[in-house]
PDB file of C-alpha atoms in Angstrom:
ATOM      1  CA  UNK A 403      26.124 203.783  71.062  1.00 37.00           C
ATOM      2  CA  UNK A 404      24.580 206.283  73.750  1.00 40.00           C
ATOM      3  CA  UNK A 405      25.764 209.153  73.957  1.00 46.00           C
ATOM      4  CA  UNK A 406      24.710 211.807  77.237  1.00 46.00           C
ATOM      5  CA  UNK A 407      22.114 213.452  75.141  1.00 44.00           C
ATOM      6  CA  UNK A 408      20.230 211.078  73.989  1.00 42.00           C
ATOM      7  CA  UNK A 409      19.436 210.116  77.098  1.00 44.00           C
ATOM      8  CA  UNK A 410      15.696 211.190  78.809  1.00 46.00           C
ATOM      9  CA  UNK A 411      15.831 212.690  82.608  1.00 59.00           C
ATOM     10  CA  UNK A 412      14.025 209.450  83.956  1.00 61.00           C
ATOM     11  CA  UNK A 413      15.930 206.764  82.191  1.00 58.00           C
ATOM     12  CA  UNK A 414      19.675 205.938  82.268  1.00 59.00           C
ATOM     13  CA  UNK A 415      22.144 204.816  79.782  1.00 56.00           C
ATOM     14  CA  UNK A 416      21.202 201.099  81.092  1.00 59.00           C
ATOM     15  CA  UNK A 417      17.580 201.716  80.538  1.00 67.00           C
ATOM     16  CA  UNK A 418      17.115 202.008  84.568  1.00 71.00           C
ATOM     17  CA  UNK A 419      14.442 204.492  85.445  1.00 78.00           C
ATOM     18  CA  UNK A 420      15.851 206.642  87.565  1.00 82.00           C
ATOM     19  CA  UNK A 421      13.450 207.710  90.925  1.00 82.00           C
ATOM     20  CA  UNK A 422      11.509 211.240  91.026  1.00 83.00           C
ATOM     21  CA  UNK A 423      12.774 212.332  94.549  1.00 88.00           C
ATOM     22  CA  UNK A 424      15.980 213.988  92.735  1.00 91.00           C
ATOM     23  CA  UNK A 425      17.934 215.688  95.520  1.00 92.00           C
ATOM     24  CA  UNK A 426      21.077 216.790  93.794  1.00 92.00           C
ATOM     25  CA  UNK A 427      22.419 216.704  89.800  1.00 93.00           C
ATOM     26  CA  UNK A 428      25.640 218.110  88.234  1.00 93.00           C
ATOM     27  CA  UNK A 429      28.593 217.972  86.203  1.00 95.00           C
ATOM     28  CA  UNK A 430      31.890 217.733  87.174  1.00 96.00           C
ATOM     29  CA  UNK A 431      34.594 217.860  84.028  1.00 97.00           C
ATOM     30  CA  UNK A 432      37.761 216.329  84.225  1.00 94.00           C
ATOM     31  CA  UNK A 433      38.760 212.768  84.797  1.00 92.00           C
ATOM     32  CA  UNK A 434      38.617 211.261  88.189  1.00 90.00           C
ATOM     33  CA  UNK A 435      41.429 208.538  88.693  1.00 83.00           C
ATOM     34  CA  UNK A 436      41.463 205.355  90.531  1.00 76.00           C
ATOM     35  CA  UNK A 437      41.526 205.453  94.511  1.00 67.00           C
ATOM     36  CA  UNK A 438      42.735 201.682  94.314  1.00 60.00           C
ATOM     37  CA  UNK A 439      45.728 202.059  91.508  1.00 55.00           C
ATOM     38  CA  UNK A 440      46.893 205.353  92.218  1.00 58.00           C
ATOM     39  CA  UNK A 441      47.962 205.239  95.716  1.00 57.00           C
ATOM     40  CA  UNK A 442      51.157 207.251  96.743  1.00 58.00           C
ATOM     41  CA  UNK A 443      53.525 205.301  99.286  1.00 62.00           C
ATOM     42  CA  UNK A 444      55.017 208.823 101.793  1.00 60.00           C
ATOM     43  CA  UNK A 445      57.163 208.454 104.771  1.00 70.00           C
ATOM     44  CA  UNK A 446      55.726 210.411 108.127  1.00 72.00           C
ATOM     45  CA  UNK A 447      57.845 213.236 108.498  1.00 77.00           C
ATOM     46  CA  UNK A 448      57.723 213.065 112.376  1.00 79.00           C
ATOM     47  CA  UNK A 449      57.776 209.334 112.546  1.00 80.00           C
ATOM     48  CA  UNK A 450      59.279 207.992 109.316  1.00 76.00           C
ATOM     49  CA  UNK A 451      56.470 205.294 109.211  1.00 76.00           C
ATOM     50  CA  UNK A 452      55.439 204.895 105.759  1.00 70.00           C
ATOM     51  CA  UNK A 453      51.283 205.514 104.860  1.00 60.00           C
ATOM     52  CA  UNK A 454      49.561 206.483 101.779  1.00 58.00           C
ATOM     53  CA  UNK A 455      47.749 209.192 100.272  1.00 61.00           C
ATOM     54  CA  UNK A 456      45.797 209.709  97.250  1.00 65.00           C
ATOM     55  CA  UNK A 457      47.972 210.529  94.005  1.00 73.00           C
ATOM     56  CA  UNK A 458      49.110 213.792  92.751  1.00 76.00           C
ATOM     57  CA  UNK A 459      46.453 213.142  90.043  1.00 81.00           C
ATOM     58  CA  UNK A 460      43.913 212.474  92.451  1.00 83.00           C
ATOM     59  CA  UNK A 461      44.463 215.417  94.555  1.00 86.00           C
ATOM     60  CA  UNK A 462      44.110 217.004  91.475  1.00 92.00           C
ATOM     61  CA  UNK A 463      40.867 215.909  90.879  1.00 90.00           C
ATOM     62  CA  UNK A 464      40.108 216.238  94.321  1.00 92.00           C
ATOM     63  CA  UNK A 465      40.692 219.880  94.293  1.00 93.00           C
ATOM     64  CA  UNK A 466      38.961 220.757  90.775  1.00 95.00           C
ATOM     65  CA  UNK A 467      35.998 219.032  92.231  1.00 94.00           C
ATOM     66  CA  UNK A 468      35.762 221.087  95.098  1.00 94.00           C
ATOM     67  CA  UNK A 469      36.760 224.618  92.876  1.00 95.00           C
ATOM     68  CA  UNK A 470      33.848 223.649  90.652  1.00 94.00           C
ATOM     69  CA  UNK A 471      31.023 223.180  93.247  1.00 93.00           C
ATOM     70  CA  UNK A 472      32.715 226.031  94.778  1.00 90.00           C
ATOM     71  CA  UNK A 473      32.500 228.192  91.426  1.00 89.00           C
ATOM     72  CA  UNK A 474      28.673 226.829  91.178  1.00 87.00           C
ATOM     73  CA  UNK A 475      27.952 227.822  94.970  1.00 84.00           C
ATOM     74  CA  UNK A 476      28.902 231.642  94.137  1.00 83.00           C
ATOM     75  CA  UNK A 477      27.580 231.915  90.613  1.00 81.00           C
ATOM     76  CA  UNK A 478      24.470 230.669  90.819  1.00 77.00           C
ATOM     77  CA  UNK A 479      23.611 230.497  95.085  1.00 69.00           C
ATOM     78  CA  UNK A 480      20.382 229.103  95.290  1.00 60.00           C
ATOM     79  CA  UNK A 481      19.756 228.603  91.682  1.00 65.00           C
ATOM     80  CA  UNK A 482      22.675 226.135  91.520  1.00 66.00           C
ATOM     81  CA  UNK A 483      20.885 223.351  92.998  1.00 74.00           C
ATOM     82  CA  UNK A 484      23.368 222.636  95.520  1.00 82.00           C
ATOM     83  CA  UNK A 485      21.534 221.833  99.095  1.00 84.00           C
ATOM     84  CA  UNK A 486      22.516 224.632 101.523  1.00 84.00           C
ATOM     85  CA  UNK A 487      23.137 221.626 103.998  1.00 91.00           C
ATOM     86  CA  UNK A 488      25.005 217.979 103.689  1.00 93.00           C
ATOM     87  CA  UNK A 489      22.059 215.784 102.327  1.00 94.00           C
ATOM     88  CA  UNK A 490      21.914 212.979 105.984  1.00 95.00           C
ATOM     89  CA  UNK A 491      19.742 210.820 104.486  1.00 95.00           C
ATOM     90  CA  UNK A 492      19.788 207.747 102.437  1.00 96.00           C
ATOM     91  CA  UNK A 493      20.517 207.993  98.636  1.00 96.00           C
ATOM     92  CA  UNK A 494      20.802 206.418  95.732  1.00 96.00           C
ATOM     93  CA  UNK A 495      23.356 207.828  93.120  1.00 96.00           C
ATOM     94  CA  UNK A 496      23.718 207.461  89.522  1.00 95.00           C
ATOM     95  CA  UNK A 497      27.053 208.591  88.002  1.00 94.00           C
ATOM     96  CA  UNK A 498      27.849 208.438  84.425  1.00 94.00           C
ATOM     97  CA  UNK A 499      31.622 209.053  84.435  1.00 93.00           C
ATOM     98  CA  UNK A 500      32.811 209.685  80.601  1.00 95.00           C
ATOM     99  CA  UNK A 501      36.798 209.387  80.569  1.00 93.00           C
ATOM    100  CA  UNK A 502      39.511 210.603  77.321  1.00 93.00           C
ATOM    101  CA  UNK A 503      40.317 207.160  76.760  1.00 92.00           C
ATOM    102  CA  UNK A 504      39.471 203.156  77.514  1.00 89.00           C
ATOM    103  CA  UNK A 505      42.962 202.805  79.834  1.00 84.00           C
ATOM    104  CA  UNK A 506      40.609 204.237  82.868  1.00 78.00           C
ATOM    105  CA  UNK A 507      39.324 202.022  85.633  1.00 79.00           C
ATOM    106  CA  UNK A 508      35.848 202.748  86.075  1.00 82.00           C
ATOM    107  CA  UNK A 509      35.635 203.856  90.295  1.00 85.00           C
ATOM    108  CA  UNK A 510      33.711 205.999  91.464  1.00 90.00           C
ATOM    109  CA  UNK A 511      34.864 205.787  94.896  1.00 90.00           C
ATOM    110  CA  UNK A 512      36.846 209.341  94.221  1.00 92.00           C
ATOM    111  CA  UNK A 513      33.512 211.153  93.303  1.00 95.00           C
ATOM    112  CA  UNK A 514      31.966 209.886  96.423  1.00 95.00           C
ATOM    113  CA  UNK A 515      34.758 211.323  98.784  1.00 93.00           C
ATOM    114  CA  UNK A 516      34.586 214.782  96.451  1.00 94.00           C
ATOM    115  CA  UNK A 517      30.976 214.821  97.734  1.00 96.00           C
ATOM    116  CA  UNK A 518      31.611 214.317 101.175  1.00 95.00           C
ATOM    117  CA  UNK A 519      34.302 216.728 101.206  1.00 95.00           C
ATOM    118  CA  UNK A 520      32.560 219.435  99.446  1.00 94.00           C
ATOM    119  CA  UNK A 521      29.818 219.049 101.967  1.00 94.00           C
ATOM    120  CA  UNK A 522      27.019 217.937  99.155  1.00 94.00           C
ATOM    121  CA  UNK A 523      26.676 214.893 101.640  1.00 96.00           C
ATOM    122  CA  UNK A 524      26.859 214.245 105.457  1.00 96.00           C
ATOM    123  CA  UNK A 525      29.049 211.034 104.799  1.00 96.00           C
ATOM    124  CA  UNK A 526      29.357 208.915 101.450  1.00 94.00           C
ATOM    125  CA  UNK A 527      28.300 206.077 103.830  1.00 96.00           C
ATOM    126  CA  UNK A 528      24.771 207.629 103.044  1.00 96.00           C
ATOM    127  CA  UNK A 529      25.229 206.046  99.778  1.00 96.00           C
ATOM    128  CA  UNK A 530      23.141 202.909 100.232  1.00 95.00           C
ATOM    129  CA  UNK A 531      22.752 201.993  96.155  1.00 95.00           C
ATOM    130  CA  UNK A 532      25.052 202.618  93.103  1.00 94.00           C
ATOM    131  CA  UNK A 533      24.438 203.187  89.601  1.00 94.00           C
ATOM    132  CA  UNK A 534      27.403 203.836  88.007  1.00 93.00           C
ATOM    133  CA  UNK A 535      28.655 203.988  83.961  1.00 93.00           C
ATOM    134  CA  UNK A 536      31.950 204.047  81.780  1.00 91.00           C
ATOM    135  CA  UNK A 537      31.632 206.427  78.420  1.00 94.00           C
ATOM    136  CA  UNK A 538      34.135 207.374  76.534  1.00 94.00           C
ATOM    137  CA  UNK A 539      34.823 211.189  75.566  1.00 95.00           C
ATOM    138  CA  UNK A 540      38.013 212.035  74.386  1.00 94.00           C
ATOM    139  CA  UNK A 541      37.317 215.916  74.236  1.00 96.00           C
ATOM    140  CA  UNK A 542      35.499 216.340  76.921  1.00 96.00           C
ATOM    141  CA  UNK A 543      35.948 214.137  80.305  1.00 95.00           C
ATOM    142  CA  UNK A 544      33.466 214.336  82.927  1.00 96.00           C
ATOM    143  CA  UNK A 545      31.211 212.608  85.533  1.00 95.00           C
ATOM    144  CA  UNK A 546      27.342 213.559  85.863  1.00 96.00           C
ATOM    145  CA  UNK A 547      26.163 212.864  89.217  1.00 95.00           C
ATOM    146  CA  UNK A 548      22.599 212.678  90.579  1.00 95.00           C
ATOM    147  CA  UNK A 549      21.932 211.645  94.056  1.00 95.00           C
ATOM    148  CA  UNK A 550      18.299 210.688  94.398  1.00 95.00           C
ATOM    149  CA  UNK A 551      16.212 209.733  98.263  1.00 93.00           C
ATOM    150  CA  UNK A 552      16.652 206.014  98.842  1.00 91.00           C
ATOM    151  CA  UNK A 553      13.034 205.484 100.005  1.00 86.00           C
ATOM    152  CA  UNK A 554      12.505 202.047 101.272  1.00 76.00           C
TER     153      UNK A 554
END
């Protein structure tokens, strides 16, 4: 079985080798959760019409997400490897998301938004070409995202 380190820069867990035009790489710890399954039903306060909005676990995640690249932004500034503006072209990512147990969904859909929110991309629409993988880590939960040019 694979584990993270034994992998090379170029080549992923599925043996894919992974472009050269890298644009943006990190690690985000903790477990993102399903957008699909964990969907909270809330009534409008104003209206009373009922909508939904992403889970108390996702919101969660959400926020660590955002504290982390945040943490990384001040620590490190330039150094951290975070572009100084949303990345508005098109990319390819490769996420390796490594959850506590086997119960997880793998869905990746959360990590996209987290980069669109935390302004690491223009719009997740950007994301043209998906490369994503299910590890298990029981100490240690975490996604490792690279967003690479999509050069056609």
């Amino acid at each position: 079985r694979l584990k993270g380190t034994e992998l090379t820069d170029n080549i992923n867990a599925a043996g894919i080798t992974k472009p050269n035009n890298l644009l943006f790489k990190t690690i985000i710890f903790g477990e993102p959760c399903s957008k699909a399954n964990s969907r909270k039903l809330v009534p409008n306060k104003k209206t009373g019409r009922i909508f939904s909005i992403k889970s108390d676990a996702g919101r969660k995640y959400v926020d660590s997400f955002l504290l982390q690249i945040n943490n990384k932004r001040k620590i490190f500034g330039l150094c951290s490897g975070i572009p100084k503006k949303p990345i508005d072209c098109k990319v390819i990512l490769f996420c390796v998301i490594y959850y506590a147990t086997e119960r997880k969904d793998l869905d990746e859909s959360l990590v996209m938004d987290c980069l669109e929110k935390s302004g690491i991309i223009k719009n997740d629409r950007l994301i043209r070409q998906k490369h994503v993988y299910h590890f298990i880590d029981k100490f240690n939960p975490r996604s490792e995202i690279e967003l690479f040019e999509r050069v056609v």
